[in-house]
PDB file of C-alpha atoms in Angstrom:
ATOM      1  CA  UNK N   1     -35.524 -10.510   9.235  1.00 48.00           C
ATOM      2  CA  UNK N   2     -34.881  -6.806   7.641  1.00 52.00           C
ATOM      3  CA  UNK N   3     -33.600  -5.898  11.276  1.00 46.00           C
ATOM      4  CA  UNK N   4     -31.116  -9.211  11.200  1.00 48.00           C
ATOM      5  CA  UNK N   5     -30.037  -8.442   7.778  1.00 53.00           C
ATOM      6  CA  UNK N   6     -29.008  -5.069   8.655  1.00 49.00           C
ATOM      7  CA  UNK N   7     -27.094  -6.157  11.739  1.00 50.00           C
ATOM      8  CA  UNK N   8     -25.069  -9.462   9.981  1.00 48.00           C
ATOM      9  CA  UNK N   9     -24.048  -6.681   7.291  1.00 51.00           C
ATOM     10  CA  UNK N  10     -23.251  -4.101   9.846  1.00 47.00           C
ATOM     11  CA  UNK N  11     -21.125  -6.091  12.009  1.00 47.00           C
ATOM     12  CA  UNK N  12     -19.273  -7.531   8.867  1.00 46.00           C
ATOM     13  CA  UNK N  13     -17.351  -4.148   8.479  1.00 47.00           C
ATOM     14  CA  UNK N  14     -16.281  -4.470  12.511  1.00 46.00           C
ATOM     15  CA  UNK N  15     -13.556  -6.489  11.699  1.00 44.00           C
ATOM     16  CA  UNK N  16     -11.774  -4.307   9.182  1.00 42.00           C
ATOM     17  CA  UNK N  17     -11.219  -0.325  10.241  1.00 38.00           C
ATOM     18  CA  UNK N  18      -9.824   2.036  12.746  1.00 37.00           C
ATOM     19  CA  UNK N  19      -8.166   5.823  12.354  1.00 39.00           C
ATOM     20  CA  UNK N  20      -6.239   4.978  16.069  1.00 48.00           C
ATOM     21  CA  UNK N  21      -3.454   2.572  14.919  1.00 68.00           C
ATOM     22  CA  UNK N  22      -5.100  -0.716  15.939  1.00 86.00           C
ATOM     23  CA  UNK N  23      -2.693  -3.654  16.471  1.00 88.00           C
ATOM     24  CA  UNK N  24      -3.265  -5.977  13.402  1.00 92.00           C
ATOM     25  CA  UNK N  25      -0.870  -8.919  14.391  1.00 92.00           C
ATOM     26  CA  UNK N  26      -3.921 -10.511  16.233  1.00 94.00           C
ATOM     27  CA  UNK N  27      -7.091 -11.067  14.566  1.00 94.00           C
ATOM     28  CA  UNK N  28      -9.281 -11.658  17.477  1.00 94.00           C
ATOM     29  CA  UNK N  29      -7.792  -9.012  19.154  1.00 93.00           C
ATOM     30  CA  UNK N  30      -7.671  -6.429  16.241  1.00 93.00           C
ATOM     31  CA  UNK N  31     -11.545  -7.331  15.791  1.00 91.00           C
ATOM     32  CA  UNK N  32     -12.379  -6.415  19.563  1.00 91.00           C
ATOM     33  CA  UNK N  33     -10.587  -3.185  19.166  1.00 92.00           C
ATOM     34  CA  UNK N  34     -11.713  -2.190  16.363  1.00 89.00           C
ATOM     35  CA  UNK N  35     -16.014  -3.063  16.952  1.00 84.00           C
ATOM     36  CA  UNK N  36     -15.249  -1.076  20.761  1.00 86.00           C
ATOM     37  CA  UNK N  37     -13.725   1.830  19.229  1.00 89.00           C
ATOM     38  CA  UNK N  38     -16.210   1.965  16.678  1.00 86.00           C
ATOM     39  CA  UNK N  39     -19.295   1.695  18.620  1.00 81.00           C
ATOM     40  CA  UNK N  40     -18.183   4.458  21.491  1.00 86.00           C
ATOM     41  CA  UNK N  41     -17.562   6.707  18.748  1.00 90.00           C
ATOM     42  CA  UNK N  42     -21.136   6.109  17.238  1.00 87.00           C
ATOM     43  CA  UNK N  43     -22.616   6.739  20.420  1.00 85.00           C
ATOM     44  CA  UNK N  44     -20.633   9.609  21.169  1.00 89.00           C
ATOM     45  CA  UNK N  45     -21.548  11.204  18.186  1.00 91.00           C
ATOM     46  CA  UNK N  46     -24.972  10.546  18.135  1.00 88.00           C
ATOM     47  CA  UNK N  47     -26.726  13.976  18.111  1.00 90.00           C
ATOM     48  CA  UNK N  48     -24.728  14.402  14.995  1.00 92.00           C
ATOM     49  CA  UNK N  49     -25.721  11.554  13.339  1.00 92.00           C
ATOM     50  CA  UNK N  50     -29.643  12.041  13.862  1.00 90.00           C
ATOM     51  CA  UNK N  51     -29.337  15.390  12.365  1.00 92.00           C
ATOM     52  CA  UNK N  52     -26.970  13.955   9.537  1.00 94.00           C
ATOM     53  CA  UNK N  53     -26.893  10.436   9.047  1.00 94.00           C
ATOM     54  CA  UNK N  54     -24.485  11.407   6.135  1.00 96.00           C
ATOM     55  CA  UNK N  55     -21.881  11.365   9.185  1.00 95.00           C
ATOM     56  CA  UNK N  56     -21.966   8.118   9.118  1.00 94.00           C
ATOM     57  CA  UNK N  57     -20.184   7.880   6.120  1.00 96.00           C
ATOM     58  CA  UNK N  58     -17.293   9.387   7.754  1.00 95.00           C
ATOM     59  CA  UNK N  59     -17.142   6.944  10.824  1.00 93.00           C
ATOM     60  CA  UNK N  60     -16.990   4.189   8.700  1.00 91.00           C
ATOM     61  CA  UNK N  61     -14.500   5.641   6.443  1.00 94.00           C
ATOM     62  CA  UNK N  62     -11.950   6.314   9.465  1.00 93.00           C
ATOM     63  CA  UNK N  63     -12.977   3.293  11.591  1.00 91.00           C
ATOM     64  CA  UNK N  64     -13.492   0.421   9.830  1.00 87.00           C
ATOM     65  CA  UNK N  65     -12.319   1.197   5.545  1.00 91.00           C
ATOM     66  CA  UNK N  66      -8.142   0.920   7.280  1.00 91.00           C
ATOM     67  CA  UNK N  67      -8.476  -2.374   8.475  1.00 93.00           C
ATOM     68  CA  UNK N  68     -10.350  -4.090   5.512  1.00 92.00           C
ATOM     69  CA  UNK N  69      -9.079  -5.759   2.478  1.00 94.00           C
ATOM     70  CA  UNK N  70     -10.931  -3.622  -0.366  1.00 94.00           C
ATOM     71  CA  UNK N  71      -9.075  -4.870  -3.216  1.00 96.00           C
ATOM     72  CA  UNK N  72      -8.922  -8.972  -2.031  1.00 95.00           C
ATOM     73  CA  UNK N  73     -12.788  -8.246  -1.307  1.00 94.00           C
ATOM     74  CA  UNK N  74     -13.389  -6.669  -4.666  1.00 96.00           C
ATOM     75  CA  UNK N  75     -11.124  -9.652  -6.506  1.00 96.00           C
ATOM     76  CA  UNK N  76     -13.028 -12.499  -4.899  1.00 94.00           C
ATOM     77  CA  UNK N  77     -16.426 -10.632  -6.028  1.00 94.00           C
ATOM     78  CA  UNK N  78     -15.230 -10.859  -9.350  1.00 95.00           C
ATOM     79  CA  UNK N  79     -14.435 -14.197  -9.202  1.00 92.00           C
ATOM     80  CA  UNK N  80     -13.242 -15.511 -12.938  1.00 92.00           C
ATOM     81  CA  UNK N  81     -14.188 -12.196 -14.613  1.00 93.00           C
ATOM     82  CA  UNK N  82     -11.342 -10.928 -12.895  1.00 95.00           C
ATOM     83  CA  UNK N  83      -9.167 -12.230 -15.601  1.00 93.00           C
ATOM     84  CA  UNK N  84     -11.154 -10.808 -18.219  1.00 92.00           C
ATOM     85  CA  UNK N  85     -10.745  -6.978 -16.876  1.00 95.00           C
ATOM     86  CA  UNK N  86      -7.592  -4.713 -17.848  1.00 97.00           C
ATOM     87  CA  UNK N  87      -5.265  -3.255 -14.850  1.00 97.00           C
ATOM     88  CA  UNK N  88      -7.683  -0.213 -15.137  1.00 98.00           C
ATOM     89  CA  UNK N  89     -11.015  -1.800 -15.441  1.00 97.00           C
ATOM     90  CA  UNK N  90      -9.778  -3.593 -12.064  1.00 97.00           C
ATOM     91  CA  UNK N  91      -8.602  -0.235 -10.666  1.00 98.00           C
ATOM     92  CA  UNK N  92     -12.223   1.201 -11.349  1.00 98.00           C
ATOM     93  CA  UNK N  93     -14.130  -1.665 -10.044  1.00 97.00           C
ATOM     94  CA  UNK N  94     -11.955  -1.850  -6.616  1.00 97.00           C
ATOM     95  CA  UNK N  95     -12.657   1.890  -6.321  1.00 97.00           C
ATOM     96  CA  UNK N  96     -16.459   1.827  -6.685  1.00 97.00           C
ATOM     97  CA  UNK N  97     -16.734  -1.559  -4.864  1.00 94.00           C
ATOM     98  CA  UNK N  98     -15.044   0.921  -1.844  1.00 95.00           C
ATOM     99  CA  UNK N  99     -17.197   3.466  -1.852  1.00 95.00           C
ATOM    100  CA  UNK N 100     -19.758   0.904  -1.956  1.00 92.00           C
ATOM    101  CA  UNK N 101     -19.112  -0.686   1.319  1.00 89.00           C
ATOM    102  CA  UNK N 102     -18.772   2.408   2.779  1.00 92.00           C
ATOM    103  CA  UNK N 103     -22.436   3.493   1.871  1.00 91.00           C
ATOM    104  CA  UNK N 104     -23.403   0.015   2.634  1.00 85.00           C
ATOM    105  CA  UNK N 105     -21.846   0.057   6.347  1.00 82.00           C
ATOM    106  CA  UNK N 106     -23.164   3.345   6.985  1.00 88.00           C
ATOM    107  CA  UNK N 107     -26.753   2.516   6.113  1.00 87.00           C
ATOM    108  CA  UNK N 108     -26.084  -0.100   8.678  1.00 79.00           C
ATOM    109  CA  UNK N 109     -24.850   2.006  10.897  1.00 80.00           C
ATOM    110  CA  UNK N 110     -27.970   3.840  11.264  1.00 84.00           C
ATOM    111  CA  UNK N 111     -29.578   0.696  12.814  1.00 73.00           C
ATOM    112  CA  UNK N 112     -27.371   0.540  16.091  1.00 72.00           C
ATOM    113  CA  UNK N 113     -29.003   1.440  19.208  1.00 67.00           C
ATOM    114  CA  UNK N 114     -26.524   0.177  21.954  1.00 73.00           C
ATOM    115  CA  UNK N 115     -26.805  -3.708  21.419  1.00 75.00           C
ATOM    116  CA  UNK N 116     -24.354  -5.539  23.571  1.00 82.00           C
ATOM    117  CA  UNK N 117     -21.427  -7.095  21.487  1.00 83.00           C
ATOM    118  CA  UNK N 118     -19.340 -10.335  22.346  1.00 88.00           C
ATOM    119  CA  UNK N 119     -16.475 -11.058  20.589  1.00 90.00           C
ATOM    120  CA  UNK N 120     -14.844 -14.605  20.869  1.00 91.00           C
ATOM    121  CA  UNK N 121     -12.079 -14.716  22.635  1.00 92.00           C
ATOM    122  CA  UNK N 122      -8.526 -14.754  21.748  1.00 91.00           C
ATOM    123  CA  UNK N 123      -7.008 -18.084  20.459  1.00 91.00           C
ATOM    124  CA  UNK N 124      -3.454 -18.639  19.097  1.00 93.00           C
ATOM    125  CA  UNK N 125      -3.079 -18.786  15.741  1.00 93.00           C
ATOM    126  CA  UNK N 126      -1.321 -21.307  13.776  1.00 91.00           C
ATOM    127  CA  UNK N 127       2.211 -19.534  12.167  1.00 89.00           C
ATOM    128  CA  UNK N 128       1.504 -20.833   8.536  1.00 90.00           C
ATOM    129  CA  UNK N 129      -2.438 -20.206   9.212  1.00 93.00           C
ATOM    130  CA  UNK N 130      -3.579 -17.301   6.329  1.00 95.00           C
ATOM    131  CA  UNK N 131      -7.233 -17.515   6.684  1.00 96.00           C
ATOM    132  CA  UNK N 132      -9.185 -16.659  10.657  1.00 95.00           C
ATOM    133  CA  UNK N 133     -12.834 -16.764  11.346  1.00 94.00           C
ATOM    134  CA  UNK N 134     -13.824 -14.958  14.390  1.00 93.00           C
ATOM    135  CA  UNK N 135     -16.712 -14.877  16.336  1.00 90.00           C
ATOM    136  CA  UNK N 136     -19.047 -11.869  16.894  1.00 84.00           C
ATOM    137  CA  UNK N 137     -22.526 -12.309  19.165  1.00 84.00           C
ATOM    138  CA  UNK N 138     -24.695  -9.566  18.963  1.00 77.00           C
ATOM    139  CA  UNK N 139     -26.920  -9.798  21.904  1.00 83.00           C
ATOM    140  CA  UNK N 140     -30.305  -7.669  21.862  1.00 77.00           C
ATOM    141  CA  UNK N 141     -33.036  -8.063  25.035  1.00 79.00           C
ATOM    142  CA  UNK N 142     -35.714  -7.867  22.540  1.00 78.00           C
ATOM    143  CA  UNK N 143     -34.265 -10.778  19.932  1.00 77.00           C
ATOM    144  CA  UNK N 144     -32.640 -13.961  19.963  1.00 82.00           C
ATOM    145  CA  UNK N 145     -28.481 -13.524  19.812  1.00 79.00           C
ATOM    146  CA  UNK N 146     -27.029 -13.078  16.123  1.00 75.00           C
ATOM    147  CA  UNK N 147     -23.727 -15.287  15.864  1.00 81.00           C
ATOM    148  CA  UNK N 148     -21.776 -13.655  12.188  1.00 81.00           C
ATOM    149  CA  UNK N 149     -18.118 -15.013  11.866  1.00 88.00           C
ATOM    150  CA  UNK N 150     -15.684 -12.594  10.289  1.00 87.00           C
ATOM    151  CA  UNK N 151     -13.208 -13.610   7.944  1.00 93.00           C
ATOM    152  CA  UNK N 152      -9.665 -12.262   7.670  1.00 96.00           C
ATOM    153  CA  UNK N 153      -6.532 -12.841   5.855  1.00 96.00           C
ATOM    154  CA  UNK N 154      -3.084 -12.163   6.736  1.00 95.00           C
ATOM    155  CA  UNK N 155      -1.127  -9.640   4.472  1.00 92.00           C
ATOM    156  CA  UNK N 156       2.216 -11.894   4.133  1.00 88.00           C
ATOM    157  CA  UNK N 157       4.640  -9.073   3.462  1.00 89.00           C
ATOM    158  CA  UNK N 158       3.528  -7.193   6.975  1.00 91.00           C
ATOM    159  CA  UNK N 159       1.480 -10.359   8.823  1.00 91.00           C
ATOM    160  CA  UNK N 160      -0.688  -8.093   9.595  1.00 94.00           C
ATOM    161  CA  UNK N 161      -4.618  -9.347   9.631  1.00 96.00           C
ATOM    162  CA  UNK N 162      -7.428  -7.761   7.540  1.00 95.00           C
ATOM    163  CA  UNK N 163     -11.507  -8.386   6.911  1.00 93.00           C
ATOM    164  CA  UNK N 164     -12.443  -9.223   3.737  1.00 92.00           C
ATOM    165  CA  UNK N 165     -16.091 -11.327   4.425  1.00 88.00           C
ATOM    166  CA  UNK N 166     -18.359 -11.996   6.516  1.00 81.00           C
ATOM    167  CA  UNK N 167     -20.770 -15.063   7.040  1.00 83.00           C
ATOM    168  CA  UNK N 168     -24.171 -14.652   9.219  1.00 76.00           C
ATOM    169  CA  UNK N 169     -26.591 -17.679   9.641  1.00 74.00           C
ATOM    170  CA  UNK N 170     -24.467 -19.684   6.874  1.00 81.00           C
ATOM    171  CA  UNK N 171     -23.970 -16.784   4.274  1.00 85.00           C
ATOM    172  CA  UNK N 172     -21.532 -15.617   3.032  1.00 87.00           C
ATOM    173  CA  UNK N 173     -21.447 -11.643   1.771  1.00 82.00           C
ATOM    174  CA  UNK N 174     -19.034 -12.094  -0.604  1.00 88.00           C
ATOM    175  CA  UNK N 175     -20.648 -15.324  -2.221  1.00 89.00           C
ATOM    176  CA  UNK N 176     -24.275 -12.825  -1.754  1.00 89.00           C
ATOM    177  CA  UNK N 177     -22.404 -10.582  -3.794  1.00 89.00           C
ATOM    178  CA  UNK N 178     -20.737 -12.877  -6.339  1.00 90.00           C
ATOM    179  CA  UNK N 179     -24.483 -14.285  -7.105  1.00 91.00           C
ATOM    180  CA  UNK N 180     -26.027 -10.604  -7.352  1.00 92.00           C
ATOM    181  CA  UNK N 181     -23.717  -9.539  -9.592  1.00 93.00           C
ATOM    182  CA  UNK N 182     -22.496 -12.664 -11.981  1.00 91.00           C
ATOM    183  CA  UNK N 183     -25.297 -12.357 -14.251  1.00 91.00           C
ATOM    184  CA  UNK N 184     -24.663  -8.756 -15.376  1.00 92.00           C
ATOM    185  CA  UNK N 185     -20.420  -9.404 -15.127  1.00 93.00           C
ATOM    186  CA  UNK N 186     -21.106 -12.095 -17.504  1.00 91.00           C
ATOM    187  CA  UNK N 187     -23.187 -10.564 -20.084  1.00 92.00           C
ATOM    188  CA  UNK N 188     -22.600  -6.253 -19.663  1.00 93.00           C
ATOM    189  CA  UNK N 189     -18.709  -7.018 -18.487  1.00 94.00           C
ATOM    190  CA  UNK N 190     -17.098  -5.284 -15.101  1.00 96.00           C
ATOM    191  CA  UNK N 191     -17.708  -1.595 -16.582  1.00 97.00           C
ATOM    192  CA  UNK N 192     -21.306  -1.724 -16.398  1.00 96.00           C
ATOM    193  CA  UNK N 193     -20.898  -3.239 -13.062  1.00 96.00           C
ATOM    194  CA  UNK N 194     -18.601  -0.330 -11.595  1.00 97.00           C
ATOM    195  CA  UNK N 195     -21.159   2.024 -13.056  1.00 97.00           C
ATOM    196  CA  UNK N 196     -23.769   0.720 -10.941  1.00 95.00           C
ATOM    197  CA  UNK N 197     -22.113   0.387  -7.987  1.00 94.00           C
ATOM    198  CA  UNK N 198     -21.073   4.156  -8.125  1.00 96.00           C
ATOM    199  CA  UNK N 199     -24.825   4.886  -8.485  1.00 96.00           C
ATOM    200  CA  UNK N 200     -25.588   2.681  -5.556  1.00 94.00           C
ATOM    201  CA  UNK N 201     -22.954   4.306  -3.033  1.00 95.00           C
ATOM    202  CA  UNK N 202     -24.210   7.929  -4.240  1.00 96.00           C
ATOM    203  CA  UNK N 203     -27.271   7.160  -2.937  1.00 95.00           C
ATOM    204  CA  UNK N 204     -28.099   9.371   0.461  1.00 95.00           C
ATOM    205  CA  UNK N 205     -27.696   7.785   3.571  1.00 95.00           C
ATOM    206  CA  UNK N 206     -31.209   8.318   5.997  1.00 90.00           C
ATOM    207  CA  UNK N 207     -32.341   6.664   9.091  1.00 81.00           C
ATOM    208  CA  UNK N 208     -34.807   3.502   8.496  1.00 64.00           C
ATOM    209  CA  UNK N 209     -37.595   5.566   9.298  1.00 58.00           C
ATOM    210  CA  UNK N 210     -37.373   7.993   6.586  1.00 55.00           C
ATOM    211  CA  UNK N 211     -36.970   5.002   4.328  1.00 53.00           C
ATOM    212  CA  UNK N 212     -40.125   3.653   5.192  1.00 48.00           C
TER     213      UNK N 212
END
């Protein structure tokens, strides 16, 4: 289950970055891109990651952070404490929530030892459709296949498609999230939140089996 975990979260961020300008105007498309120029870029830099696994931080950062949502991500986490925060306090939280999926995706990251990825194929999309699931299989020889659907929303000033969740096995990580964190929203307000969340992404990204 930790394994499956690791994966559904991992594969979330596919959907959502790229340095190399990655056509956006398809979804299905901009996902396949996007999880092949990711993943040959992992491998290829391999021998740097086992000696750093801080690296990772920087792959996810140029190939996956450009093509996700942040602040729609960040505003459905908050749910109706958004309206409670000031421009600032928002500012702060979408910040922190950032660097948070980036230490998130590149603890992930670490896990990836050249599974086999199938991404659904392309479909056409609706004109006055806003919303797109996709579907990623993640196919290991040793495990059953892992079906996660990505989410993405298209930006209606440039139509151009962006992640902003994920759902594995019936989950979705923003609702995970929204549940996590409602509690302390709710009672210590969206400051003590950001706080944490800067805590959590300064935390040192290692390979599982130091963790362990």
């Amino acid at each position: 289950m930790k394994f499956v975990r690791y994966v559904m979260v991992l594969l979330a961020c596919l959907p959502l970055f790229s340095v190399a300008a990655v056509d956006q105007s398809d979804p299905y498309l901009m996902i396949k891109a996007v999880s092949e120029k990711t993943f040959s870029r992992i491998k290829a830099e391999q021998p740097q990651i086992q000696q750093n696994p801080e690296a990772l931080r920087r792959v996810v950062k140029e190939e996956l952070l450009p093509y996700i949502n942040t602040r729609y991500a960040a505003y459905k986490v908050l749910g109706p404490n958004l309206k409670k925060t000031s421009k600032t306090q928002r500012n702060d939280f979408v910040a922190a929530f950032s660097d948070y999926l980036v230490a998130s995706y590149a603890q992930v990251l670490t896990q990836y030892t050249d599974q086999d990825i199938k991404v659904e194929s392309a479909k056409s999309v609706p004109a006055d459709r806003s919303i797109v699931s996709v579907r990623v299989d993640i196919l290991d020889t040793k495990r059953p296949p892992i079906r996660l659907d990505f989410k993405l929303r298209k930006n209606k000033k440039s139509n151009e498609w962006q992640g902003f969740d994920m759902v594995a096995e019936g989950v979705s990580m923003i609702s995970t999230k929204q549940s996590e964190w409602s509690g302390q929203l709710r009672n210590h307000g969206v400051d003590a939140v950001t706080k944490d969340l800067k805590v959590l992404a300064a935390k040192p990204i290692r390979r599982e089996t130091e963790n362990q």
